[in-house]
Amino acid sequence: MTNQNSAADATLGVKAAISNNGRSVAWVAENTGIAYKTLIRRLADPAQFTIRELGQIAAILQVPLPSLIIGSAEASAAA
């Protein structure tokens, strides 16, 4: 998997986790301490996500960190 695909998978994984948990991007930003504008930029350019940010998102959404990194479809298959 290339970095480009990994970044795209991270966006899909984060967006899916937010949606599947019935949360908004604003709620995630508020509860992680990630500035809303920063989170929006990260979703637009997922290569910019830090592991710490992904960890914070995984923690508040109560999802495994790999599901945010590899994308929801691949994470479900791995579970």
PDB file of N, CA, C and O in Angstrom:
ATOM      1  N   MET A   1       0.843  -1.173   0.000  1.00  0.00           N
ATOM      2  CA  MET A   1       0.000   0.000   0.000  1.00  0.00           C
ATOM      3  C   MET A   1       0.886   1.234   0.000  1.00  0.00           C
ATOM      4  O   MET A   1       1.832   1.322   0.761  1.00  0.00           O
ATOM      5  N   THR A   2       0.591   2.195  -0.832  1.00  0.00           N
ATOM      6  CA  THR A   2       1.380   3.409  -0.899  1.00  0.00           C
ATOM      7  C   THR A   2       0.893   4.417   0.124  1.00  0.00           C
ATOM      8  O   THR A   2      -0.186   4.278   0.678  1.00  0.00           O
ATOM      9  N   ASN A   3       1.693   5.453   0.354  1.00  0.00           N
ATOM     10  CA  ASN A   3       1.277   6.511   1.270  1.00  0.00           C
ATOM     11  C   ASN A   3      -0.013   7.163   0.818  1.00  0.00           C
ATOM     12  O   ASN A   3      -0.849   7.503   1.628  1.00  0.00           O
ATOM     13  N   GLN A   4      -0.173   7.360  -0.478  1.00  0.00           N
ATOM     14  CA  GLN A   4      -1.386   7.974  -1.011  1.00  0.00           C
ATOM     15  C   GLN A   4      -2.601   7.154  -0.621  1.00  0.00           C
ATOM     16  O   GLN A   4      -3.589   7.685  -0.161  1.00  0.00           O
ATOM     17  N   ASN A   5      -2.547   5.833  -0.804  1.00  0.00           N
ATOM     18  CA  ASN A   5      -3.665   4.974  -0.442  1.00  0.00           C
ATOM     19  C   ASN A   5      -3.874   4.961   1.057  1.00  0.00           C
ATOM     20  O   ASN A   5      -5.009   4.955   1.519  1.00  0.00           O
ATOM     21  N   SER A   6      -2.819   4.935   1.830  1.00  0.00           N
ATOM     22  CA  SER A   6      -2.935   4.952   3.280  1.00  0.00           C
ATOM     23  C   SER A   6      -3.633   6.211   3.740  1.00  0.00           C
ATOM     24  O   SER A   6      -4.485   6.175   4.625  1.00  0.00           O
ATOM     25  N   ALA A   7      -3.287   7.333   3.156  1.00  0.00           N
ATOM     26  CA  ALA A   7      -3.910   8.597   3.520  1.00  0.00           C
ATOM     27  C   ALA A   7      -5.391   8.586   3.177  1.00  0.00           C
ATOM     28  O   ALA A   7      -6.230   9.003   3.974  1.00  0.00           O
ATOM     29  N   ALA A   8      -5.733   8.093   1.995  1.00  0.00           N
ATOM     30  CA  ALA A   8      -7.135   8.021   1.604  1.00  0.00           C
ATOM     31  C   ALA A   8      -7.900   7.084   2.525  1.00  0.00           C
ATOM     32  O   ALA A   8      -9.021   7.372   2.931  1.00  0.00           O
ATOM     33  N   ASP A   9      -7.289   5.954   2.884  1.00  0.00           N
ATOM     34  CA  ASP A   9      -7.929   5.016   3.798  1.00  0.00           C
ATOM     35  C   ASP A   9      -8.149   5.647   5.161  1.00  0.00           C
ATOM     36  O   ASP A   9      -9.163   5.408   5.806  1.00  0.00           O
ATOM     37  N   ALA A  10      -7.194   6.462   5.616  1.00  0.00           N
ATOM     38  CA  ALA A  10      -7.344   7.126   6.910  1.00  0.00           C
ATOM     39  C   ALA A  10      -8.543   8.062   6.880  1.00  0.00           C
ATOM     40  O   ALA A  10      -9.328   8.096   7.821  1.00  0.00           O
ATOM     41  N   THR A  11      -8.709   8.803   5.795  1.00  0.00           N
ATOM     42  CA  THR A  11      -9.862   9.686   5.700  1.00  0.00           C
ATOM     43  C   THR A  11     -11.151   8.888   5.740  1.00  0.00           C
ATOM     44  O   THR A  11     -12.078   9.223   6.466  1.00  0.00           O
ATOM     45  N   LEU A  12     -11.206   7.820   4.954  1.00  0.00           N
ATOM     46  CA  LEU A  12     -12.415   6.998   4.953  1.00  0.00           C
ATOM     47  C   LEU A  12     -12.665   6.398   6.324  1.00  0.00           C
ATOM     48  O   LEU A  12     -13.800   6.356   6.789  1.00  0.00           O
ATOM     49  N   GLY A  13     -11.616   5.943   6.978  1.00  0.00           N
ATOM     50  CA  GLY A  13     -11.755   5.345   8.298  1.00  0.00           C
ATOM     51  C   GLY A  13     -12.247   6.350   9.322  1.00  0.00           C
ATOM     52  O   GLY A  13     -13.141   6.052  10.112  1.00  0.00           O
ATOM     53  N   VAL A  14     -11.689   7.545   9.334  1.00  0.00           N
ATOM     54  CA  VAL A  14     -12.107   8.575  10.290  1.00  0.00           C
ATOM     55  C   VAL A  14     -13.531   9.010   9.997  1.00  0.00           C
ATOM     56  O   VAL A  14     -14.362   9.079  10.907  1.00  0.00           O
ATOM     57  N   LYS A  15     -13.825   9.290   8.747  1.00  0.00           N
ATOM     58  CA  LYS A  15     -15.187   9.724   8.395  1.00  0.00           C
ATOM     59  C   LYS A  15     -16.209   8.642   8.730  1.00  0.00           C
ATOM     60  O   LYS A  15     -17.278   8.930   9.259  1.00  0.00           O
ATOM     61  N   ALA A  16     -15.881   7.388   8.436  1.00  0.00           N
ATOM     62  CA  ALA A  16     -16.798   6.292   8.736  1.00  0.00           C
ATOM     63  C   ALA A  16     -17.002   6.152  10.240  1.00  0.00           C
ATOM     64  O   ALA A  16     -18.129   5.953  10.698  1.00  0.00           O
ATOM     65  N   ALA A  17     -15.925   6.263  11.004  1.00  0.00           N
ATOM     66  CA  ALA A  17     -16.038   6.145  12.453  1.00  0.00           C
ATOM     67  C   ALA A  17     -16.902   7.259  13.032  1.00  0.00           C
ATOM     68  O   ALA A  17     -17.731   7.017  13.915  1.00  0.00           O
ATOM     69  N   ILE A  18     -16.725   8.460  12.525  1.00  0.00           N
ATOM     70  CA  ILE A  18     -17.543   9.587  12.993  1.00  0.00           C
ATOM     71  C   ILE A  18     -19.006   9.332  12.667  1.00  0.00           C
ATOM     72  O   ILE A  18     -19.885   9.443  13.523  1.00  0.00           O
ATOM     73  N   SER A  19     -19.268   8.954  11.428  1.00  0.00           N
ATOM     74  CA  SER A  19     -20.633   8.690  10.982  1.00  0.00           C
ATOM     75  C   SER A  19     -21.267   7.513  11.726  1.00  0.00           C
ATOM     76  O   SER A  19     -22.400   7.595  12.193  1.00  0.00           O
ATOM     77  N   ASN A  20     -20.516   6.414  11.833  1.00  0.00           N
ATOM     78  CA  ASN A  20     -21.040   5.211  12.484  1.00  0.00           C
ATOM     79  C   ASN A  20     -21.361   5.440  13.952  1.00  0.00           C
ATOM     80  O   ASN A  20     -22.189   4.725  14.521  1.00  0.00           O
ATOM     81  N   ASN A  21     -20.707   6.413  14.565  1.00  0.00           N
ATOM     82  CA  ASN A  21     -20.959   6.727  15.965  1.00  0.00           C
ATOM     83  C   ASN A  21     -21.988   7.837  16.131  1.00  0.00           C
ATOM     84  O   ASN A  21     -22.249   8.268  17.248  1.00  0.00           O
ATOM     85  N   GLY A  22     -22.548   8.285  15.026  1.00  0.00           N
ATOM     86  CA  GLY A  22     -23.574   9.319  15.088  1.00  0.00           C
ATOM     87  C   GLY A  22     -23.059  10.649  15.607  1.00  0.00           C
ATOM     88  O   GLY A  22     -23.800  11.406  16.224  1.00  0.00           O
ATOM     89  N   ARG A  23     -21.792  10.919  15.361  1.00  0.00           N
ATOM     90  CA  ARG A  23     -21.170  12.154  15.842  1.00  0.00           C
ATOM     91  C   ARG A  23     -20.891  13.091  14.680  1.00  0.00           C
ATOM     92  O   ARG A  23     -20.878  12.682  13.528  1.00  0.00           O
ATOM     93  N   SER A  24     -20.665  14.335  15.006  1.00  0.00           N
ATOM     94  CA  SER A  24     -20.311  15.325  13.990  1.00  0.00           C
ATOM     95  C   SER A  24     -18.821  15.631  14.083  1.00  0.00           C
ATOM     96  O   SER A  24     -18.174  15.349  15.097  1.00  0.00           O
ATOM     97  N   VAL A  25     -18.308  16.234  13.034  1.00  0.00           N
ATOM     98  CA  VAL A  25     -16.912  16.646  13.036  1.00  0.00           C
ATOM     99  C   VAL A  25     -16.697  17.664  14.157  1.00  0.00           C
ATOM    100  O   VAL A  25     -15.678  17.628  14.858  1.00  0.00           O
ATOM    101  N   ALA A  26     -17.667  18.542  14.370  1.00  0.00           N
ATOM    102  CA  ALA A  26     -17.560  19.542  15.446  1.00  0.00           C
ATOM    103  C   ALA A  26     -17.467  18.861  16.807  1.00  0.00           C
ATOM    104  O   ALA A  26     -16.663  19.270  17.660  1.00  0.00           O
ATOM    105  N   TRP A  27     -18.255  17.818  17.030  1.00  0.00           N
ATOM    106  CA  TRP A  27     -18.221  17.092  18.311  1.00  0.00           C
ATOM    107  C   TRP A  27     -16.859  16.440  18.507  1.00  0.00           C
ATOM    108  O   TRP A  27     -16.288  16.497  19.600  1.00  0.00           O
ATOM    109  N   VAL A  28     -16.339  15.820  17.458  1.00  0.00           N
ATOM    110  CA  VAL A  28     -15.024  15.177  17.538  1.00  0.00           C
ATOM    111  C   VAL A  28     -13.959  16.219  17.856  1.00  0.00           C
ATOM    112  O   VAL A  28     -13.107  16.008  18.721  1.00  0.00           O
ATOM    113  N   ALA A  29     -14.018  17.355  17.181  1.00  0.00           N
ATOM    114  CA  ALA A  29     -13.041  18.420  17.428  1.00  0.00           C
ATOM    115  C   ALA A  29     -13.106  18.872  18.878  1.00  0.00           C
ATOM    116  O   ALA A  29     -12.069  18.970  19.556  1.00  0.00           O
ATOM    117  N   GLU A  30     -14.286  19.119  19.354  1.00  0.00           N
ATOM    118  CA  GLU A  30     -14.459  19.604  20.733  1.00  0.00           C
ATOM    119  C   GLU A  30     -13.962  18.584  21.762  1.00  0.00           C
ATOM    120  O   GLU A  30     -13.320  18.938  22.742  1.00  0.00           O
ATOM    121  N   ASN A  31     -14.233  17.320  21.534  1.00  0.00           N
ATOM    122  CA  ASN A  31     -13.907  16.292  22.514  1.00  0.00           C
ATOM    123  C   ASN A  31     -12.483  15.757  22.427  1.00  0.00           C
ATOM    124  O   ASN A  31     -12.026  15.070  23.329  1.00  0.00           O
ATOM    125  N   THR A  32     -11.792  16.072  21.342  1.00  0.00           N
ATOM    126  CA  THR A  32     -10.387  15.671  21.226  1.00  0.00           C
ATOM    127  C   THR A  32      -9.442  16.817  21.523  1.00  0.00           C
ATOM    128  O   THR A  32      -8.265  16.594  21.768  1.00  0.00           O
ATOM    129  N   GLY A  33      -9.961  18.037  21.458  1.00  0.00           N
ATOM    130  CA  GLY A  33      -9.093  19.197  21.615  1.00  0.00           C
ATOM    131  C   GLY A  33      -8.409  19.587  20.311  1.00  0.00           C
ATOM    132  O   GLY A  33      -7.587  20.491  20.293  1.00  0.00           O
ATOM    133  N   ILE A  34      -8.753  18.900  19.234  1.00  0.00           N
ATOM    134  CA  ILE A  34      -8.234  19.268  17.910  1.00  0.00           C
ATOM    135  C   ILE A  34      -9.107  20.419  17.400  1.00  0.00           C
ATOM    136  O   ILE A  34     -10.333  20.297  17.370  1.00  0.00           O
ATOM    137  N   ALA A  35      -8.488  21.508  17.018  1.00  0.00           N
ATOM    138  CA  ALA A  35      -9.259  22.649  16.511  1.00  0.00           C
ATOM    139  C   ALA A  35     -10.119  22.203  15.322  1.00  0.00           C
ATOM    140  O   ALA A  35      -9.674  21.420  14.475  1.00  0.00           O
ATOM    141  N   TYR A  36     -11.346  22.707  15.271  1.00  0.00           N
ATOM    142  CA  TYR A  36     -12.286  22.328  14.218  1.00  0.00           C
ATOM    143  C   TYR A  36     -11.675  22.548  12.826  1.00  0.00           C
ATOM    144  O   TYR A  36     -11.726  21.662  11.979  1.00  0.00           O
ATOM    145  N   LYS A  37     -11.084  23.718  12.604  1.00  0.00           N
ATOM    146  CA  LYS A  37     -10.499  24.006  11.289  1.00  0.00           C
ATOM    147  C   LYS A  37      -9.349  23.051  10.985  1.00  0.00           C
ATOM    148  O   LYS A  37      -9.164  22.640   9.845  1.00  0.00           O
ATOM    149  N   THR A  38      -8.586  22.699  12.002  1.00  0.00           N
ATOM    150  CA  THR A  38      -7.492  21.743  11.813  1.00  0.00           C
ATOM    151  C   THR A  38      -8.043  20.386  11.420  1.00  0.00           C
ATOM    152  O   THR A  38      -7.527  19.738  10.497  1.00  0.00           O
ATOM    153  N   LEU A  39      -9.084  19.944  12.094  1.00  0.00           N
ATOM    154  CA  LEU A  39      -9.682  18.646  11.782  1.00  0.00           C
ATOM    155  C   LEU A  39     -10.235  18.625  10.359  1.00  0.00           C
ATOM    156  O   LEU A  39     -10.037  17.651   9.631  1.00  0.00           O
ATOM    157  N   ILE A  40     -10.878  19.699   9.956  1.00  0.00           N
ATOM    158  CA  ILE A  40     -11.395  19.795   8.583  1.00  0.00           C
ATOM    159  C   ILE A  40     -10.238  19.691   7.584  1.00  0.00           C
ATOM    160  O   ILE A  40     -10.330  18.982   6.580  1.00  0.00           O
ATOM    161  N   ARG A  41      -9.132  20.395   7.872  1.00  0.00           N
ATOM    162  CA  ARG A  41      -7.958  20.321   6.979  1.00  0.00           C
ATOM    163  C   ARG A  41      -7.394  18.907   6.942  1.00  0.00           C
ATOM    164  O   ARG A  41      -6.989  18.416   5.888  1.00  0.00           O
ATOM    165  N   ARG A  42      -7.356  18.234   8.092  1.00  0.00           N
ATOM    166  CA  ARG A  42      -6.828  16.870   8.146  1.00  0.00           C
ATOM    167  C   ARG A  42      -7.707  15.927   7.327  1.00  0.00           C
ATOM    168  O   ARG A  42      -7.205  15.033   6.650  1.00  0.00           O
ATOM    169  N   LEU A  43      -9.004  16.121   7.395  1.00  0.00           N
ATOM    170  CA  LEU A  43      -9.910  15.264   6.621  1.00  0.00           C
ATOM    171  C   LEU A  43      -9.742  15.508   5.121  1.00  0.00           C
ATOM    172  O   LEU A  43      -9.897  14.586   4.324  1.00  0.00           O
ATOM    173  N   ALA A  44      -9.409  16.730   4.758  1.00  0.00           N
ATOM    174  CA  ALA A  44      -9.180  17.050   3.342  1.00  0.00           C
ATOM    175  C   ALA A  44      -7.810  16.559   2.869  1.00  0.00           C
ATOM    176  O   ALA A  44      -7.637  16.238   1.700  1.00  0.00           O
ATOM    177  N   ASP A  45      -6.841  16.503   3.787  1.00  0.00           N
ATOM    178  CA  ASP A  45      -5.478  16.067   3.460  1.00  0.00           C
ATOM    179  C   ASP A  45      -5.014  15.125   4.572  1.00  0.00           C
ATOM    180  O   ASP A  45      -4.260  15.509   5.460  1.00  0.00           O
ATOM    181  N   PRO A  46      -5.496  13.887   4.553  1.00  0.00           N
ATOM    182  CA  PRO A  46      -5.284  12.961   5.664  1.00  0.00           C
ATOM    183  C   PRO A  46      -3.835  12.587   5.937  1.00  0.00           C
ATOM    184  O   PRO A  46      -3.514  12.111   7.021  1.00  0.00           O
ATOM    185  N   ALA A  47      -2.944  12.852   5.010  1.00  0.00           N
ATOM    186  CA  ALA A  47      -1.532  12.579   5.266  1.00  0.00           C
ATOM    187  C   ALA A  47      -1.020  13.459   6.402  1.00  0.00           C
ATOM    188  O   ALA A  47       0.020  13.166   6.993  1.00  0.00           O
ATOM    189  N   GLN A  48      -1.740  14.503   6.719  1.00  0.00           N
ATOM    190  CA  GLN A  48      -1.341  15.428   7.779  1.00  0.00           C
ATOM    191  C   GLN A  48      -1.758  14.964   9.172  1.00  0.00           C
ATOM    192  O   GLN A  48      -1.315  15.536  10.166  1.00  0.00           O
ATOM    193  N   PHE A  49      -2.635  13.957   9.277  1.00  0.00           N
ATOM    194  CA  PHE A  49      -3.014  13.440  10.596  1.00  0.00           C
ATOM    195  C   PHE A  49      -1.775  12.928  11.307  1.00  0.00           C
ATOM    196  O   PHE A  49      -0.935  12.248  10.722  1.00  0.00           O
ATOM    197  N   THR A  50      -1.675  13.226  12.587  1.00  0.00           N
ATOM    198  CA  THR A  50      -0.621  12.635  13.396  1.00  0.00           C
ATOM    199  C   THR A  50      -1.184  11.379  14.067  1.00  0.00           C
ATOM    200  O   THR A  50      -2.406  11.234  14.199  1.00  0.00           O
ATOM    201  N   ILE A  51      -0.300  10.510  14.480  1.00  0.00           N
ATOM    202  CA  ILE A  51      -0.750   9.320  15.200  1.00  0.00           C
ATOM    203  C   ILE A  51      -1.470   9.735  16.474  1.00  0.00           C
ATOM    204  O   ILE A  51      -2.478   9.134  16.856  1.00  0.00           O
ATOM    205  N   ARG A  52      -0.976  10.779  17.119  1.00  0.00           N
ATOM    206  CA  ARG A  52      -1.623  11.269  18.347  1.00  0.00           C
ATOM    207  C   ARG A  52      -3.066  11.685  18.058  1.00  0.00           C
ATOM    208  O   ARG A  52      -3.978  11.346  18.813  1.00  0.00           O
ATOM    209  N   GLU A  53      -3.275  12.434  16.984  1.00  0.00           N
ATOM    210  CA  GLU A  53      -4.630  12.872  16.634  1.00  0.00           C
ATOM    211  C   GLU A  53      -5.525  11.675  16.342  1.00  0.00           C
ATOM    212  O   GLU A  53      -6.669  11.621  16.817  1.00  0.00           O
ATOM    213  N   LEU A  54      -5.012  10.725  15.567  1.00  0.00           N
ATOM    214  CA  LEU A  54      -5.811   9.526  15.276  1.00  0.00           C
ATOM    215  C   LEU A  54      -6.110   8.756  16.562  1.00  0.00           C
ATOM    216  O   LEU A  54      -7.204   8.233  16.731  1.00  0.00           O
ATOM    217  N   GLY A  55      -5.141   8.705  17.469  1.00  0.00           N
ATOM    218  CA  GLY A  55      -5.349   8.046  18.755  1.00  0.00           C
ATOM    219  C   GLY A  55      -6.429   8.730  19.577  1.00  0.00           C
ATOM    220  O   GLY A  55      -7.256   8.064  20.211  1.00  0.00           O
ATOM    221  N   GLN A  56      -6.423  10.053  19.577  1.00  0.00           N
ATOM    222  CA  GLN A  56      -7.453  10.808  20.295  1.00  0.00           C
ATOM    223  C   GLN A  56      -8.838  10.533  19.703  1.00  0.00           C
ATOM    224  O   GLN A  56      -9.808  10.348  20.442  1.00  0.00           O
ATOM    225  N   ILE A  57      -8.914  10.515  18.395  1.00  0.00           N
ATOM    226  CA  ILE A  57     -10.194  10.262  17.721  1.00  0.00           C
ATOM    227  C   ILE A  57     -10.670   8.852  18.036  1.00  0.00           C
ATOM    228  O   ILE A  57     -11.838   8.637  18.373  1.00  0.00           O
ATOM    229  N   ALA A  58      -9.769   7.881  17.938  1.00  0.00           N
ATOM    230  CA  ALA A  58     -10.127   6.491  18.243  1.00  0.00           C
ATOM    231  C   ALA A  58     -10.629   6.365  19.680  1.00  0.00           C
ATOM    232  O   ALA A  58     -11.619   5.671  19.944  1.00  0.00           O
ATOM    233  N   ALA A  59      -9.969   7.043  20.601  1.00  0.00           N
ATOM    234  CA  ALA A  59     -10.347   6.949  22.014  1.00  0.00           C
ATOM    235  C   ALA A  59     -11.742   7.504  22.264  1.00  0.00           C
ATOM    236  O   ALA A  59     -12.555   6.855  22.937  1.00  0.00           O
ATOM    237  N   ILE A  60     -12.036   8.687  21.731  1.00  0.00           N
ATOM    238  CA  ILE A  60     -13.350   9.272  22.036  1.00  0.00           C
ATOM    239  C   ILE A  60     -14.488   8.567  21.300  1.00  0.00           C
ATOM    240  O   ILE A  60     -15.609   8.549  21.775  1.00  0.00           O
ATOM    241  N   LEU A  61     -14.162   7.969  20.136  1.00  0.00           N
ATOM    242  CA  LEU A  61     -15.193   7.231  19.400  1.00  0.00           C
ATOM    243  C   LEU A  61     -15.240   5.761  19.820  1.00  0.00           C
ATOM    244  O   LEU A  61     -16.101   5.022  19.364  1.00  0.00           O
ATOM    245  N   GLN A  62     -14.311   5.355  20.663  1.00  0.00           N
ATOM    246  CA  GLN A  62     -14.219   3.986  21.165  1.00  0.00           C
ATOM    247  C   GLN A  62     -14.139   2.974  20.021  1.00  0.00           C
ATOM    248  O   GLN A  62     -14.906   2.019  19.954  1.00  0.00           O
ATOM    249  N   VAL A  63     -13.199   3.252  19.114  1.00  0.00           N
ATOM    250  CA  VAL A  63     -12.932   2.342  17.998  1.00  0.00           C
ATOM    251  C   VAL A  63     -11.444   2.004  18.010  1.00  0.00           C
ATOM    252  O   VAL A  63     -10.629   2.788  18.509  1.00  0.00           O
ATOM    253  N   PRO A  64     -11.072   0.862  17.458  1.00  0.00           N
ATOM    254  CA  PRO A  64      -9.643   0.532  17.401  1.00  0.00           C
ATOM    255  C   PRO A  64      -8.897   1.483  16.463  1.00  0.00           C
ATOM    256  O   PRO A  64      -9.397   1.821  15.389  1.00  0.00           O
ATOM    257  N   LEU A  65      -7.731   1.904  16.888  1.00  0.00           N
ATOM    258  CA  LEU A  65      -6.919   2.807  16.065  1.00  0.00           C
ATOM    259  C   LEU A  65      -6.708   2.271  14.647  1.00  0.00           C
ATOM    260  O   LEU A  65      -6.842   3.027  13.687  1.00  0.00           O
ATOM    261  N   PRO A  66      -6.424   0.971  14.462  1.00  0.00           N
ATOM    262  CA  PRO A  66      -6.226   0.481  13.085  1.00  0.00           C
ATOM    263  C   PRO A  66      -7.427   0.715  12.173  1.00  0.00           C
ATOM    264  O   PRO A  66      -7.259   0.885  10.978  1.00  0.00           O
ATOM    265  N   SER A  67      -8.624   0.768  12.731  1.00  0.00           N
ATOM    266  CA  SER A  67      -9.798   0.998  11.883  1.00  0.00           C
ATOM    267  C   SER A  67      -9.784   2.392  11.273  1.00  0.00           C
ATOM    268  O   SER A  67     -10.368   2.613  10.222  1.00  0.00           O
ATOM    269  N   LEU A  68      -9.092   3.325  11.925  1.00  0.00           N
ATOM    270  CA  LEU A  68      -8.980   4.676  11.366  1.00  0.00           C
ATOM    271  C   LEU A  68      -7.881   4.745  10.325  1.00  0.00           C
ATOM    272  O   LEU A  68      -7.952   5.525   9.390  1.00  0.00           O
ATOM    273  N   ILE A  69      -6.876   3.915  10.491  1.00  0.00           N
ATOM    274  CA  ILE A  69      -5.714   3.978   9.610  1.00  0.00           C
ATOM    275  C   ILE A  69      -5.925   3.171   8.330  1.00  0.00           C
ATOM    276  O   ILE A  69      -5.630   3.627   7.242  1.00  0.00           O
ATOM    277  N   ILE A  70      -6.455   1.979   8.458  1.00  0.00           N
ATOM    278  CA  ILE A  70      -6.579   1.123   7.279  1.00  0.00           C
ATOM    279  C   ILE A  70      -7.947   1.223   6.619  1.00  0.00           C
ATOM    280  O   ILE A  70      -8.172   0.632   5.592  1.00  0.00           O
ATOM    281  N   GLY A  71      -8.858   1.990   7.180  1.00  0.00           N
ATOM    282  CA  GLY A  71     -10.176   2.122   6.596  1.00  0.00           C
ATOM    283  C   GLY A  71     -11.144   1.111   7.165  1.00  0.00           C
ATOM    284  O   GLY A  71     -10.759   0.034   7.596  1.00  0.00           O
ATOM    285  N   SER A  72     -12.378   1.451   7.205  1.00  0.00           N
ATOM    286  CA  SER A  72     -13.389   0.643   7.882  1.00  0.00           C
ATOM    287  C   SER A  72     -13.610  -0.717   7.239  1.00  0.00           C
ATOM    288  O   SER A  72     -13.811  -1.696   7.921  1.00  0.00           O
ATOM    289  N   ALA A  73     -13.544  -0.824   5.925  1.00  0.00           N
ATOM    290  CA  ALA A  73     -13.786  -2.119   5.267  1.00  0.00           C
ATOM    291  C   ALA A  73     -12.707  -3.131   5.610  1.00  0.00           C
ATOM    292  O   ALA A  73     -13.002  -4.267   5.955  1.00  0.00           O
ATOM    293  N   GLU A  74     -11.445  -2.718   5.535  1.00  0.00           N
ATOM    294  CA  GLU A  74     -10.353  -3.617   5.831  1.00  0.00           C
ATOM    295  C   GLU A  74     -10.307  -3.958   7.310  1.00  0.00           C
ATOM    296  O   GLU A  74     -10.000  -5.077   7.692  1.00  0.00           O
ATOM    297  N   ALA A  75     -10.650  -3.002   8.164  1.00  0.00           N
ATOM    298  CA  ALA A  75     -10.627  -3.253   9.614  1.00  0.00           C
ATOM    299  C   ALA A  75     -11.700  -4.261   9.985  1.00  0.00           C
ATOM    300  O   ALA A  75     -11.478  -5.134  10.824  1.00  0.00           O
ATOM    301  N   SER A  76     -12.863  -4.154   9.358  1.00  0.00           N
ATOM    302  CA  SER A  76     -13.937  -5.107   9.646  1.00  0.00           C
ATOM    303  C   SER A  76     -13.530  -6.518   9.234  1.00  0.00           C
ATOM    304  O   SER A  76     -13.817  -7.484   9.927  1.00  0.00           O
ATOM    305  N   ALA A  77     -12.866  -6.642   8.112  1.00  0.00           N
ATOM    306  CA  ALA A  77     -12.423  -7.947   7.637  1.00  0.00           C
ATOM    307  C   ALA A  77     -11.361  -8.535   8.548  1.00  0.00           C
ATOM    308  O   ALA A  77     -11.286  -9.748   8.726  1.00  0.00           O
ATOM    309  N   ALA A  78     -10.537  -7.664   9.157  1.00  0.00           N
ATOM    310  CA  ALA A  78      -9.465  -8.123  10.033  1.00  0.00           C
ATOM    311  C   ALA A  78      -9.975  -8.525  11.403  1.00  0.00           C
ATOM    312  O   ALA A  78      -9.311  -9.273  12.115  1.00  0.00           O
ATOM    313  N   ALA A  79     -11.148  -8.055  11.794  1.00  0.00           N
ATOM    314  CA  ALA A  79     -11.672  -8.320  13.152  1.00  0.00           C
ATOM    315  C   ALA A  79     -12.204  -9.708  13.313  1.00  0.00           C
ATOM    316  O   ALA A  79     -12.412 -10.503  12.539  1.00  0.00           O
TER     317      ALA A  79
END
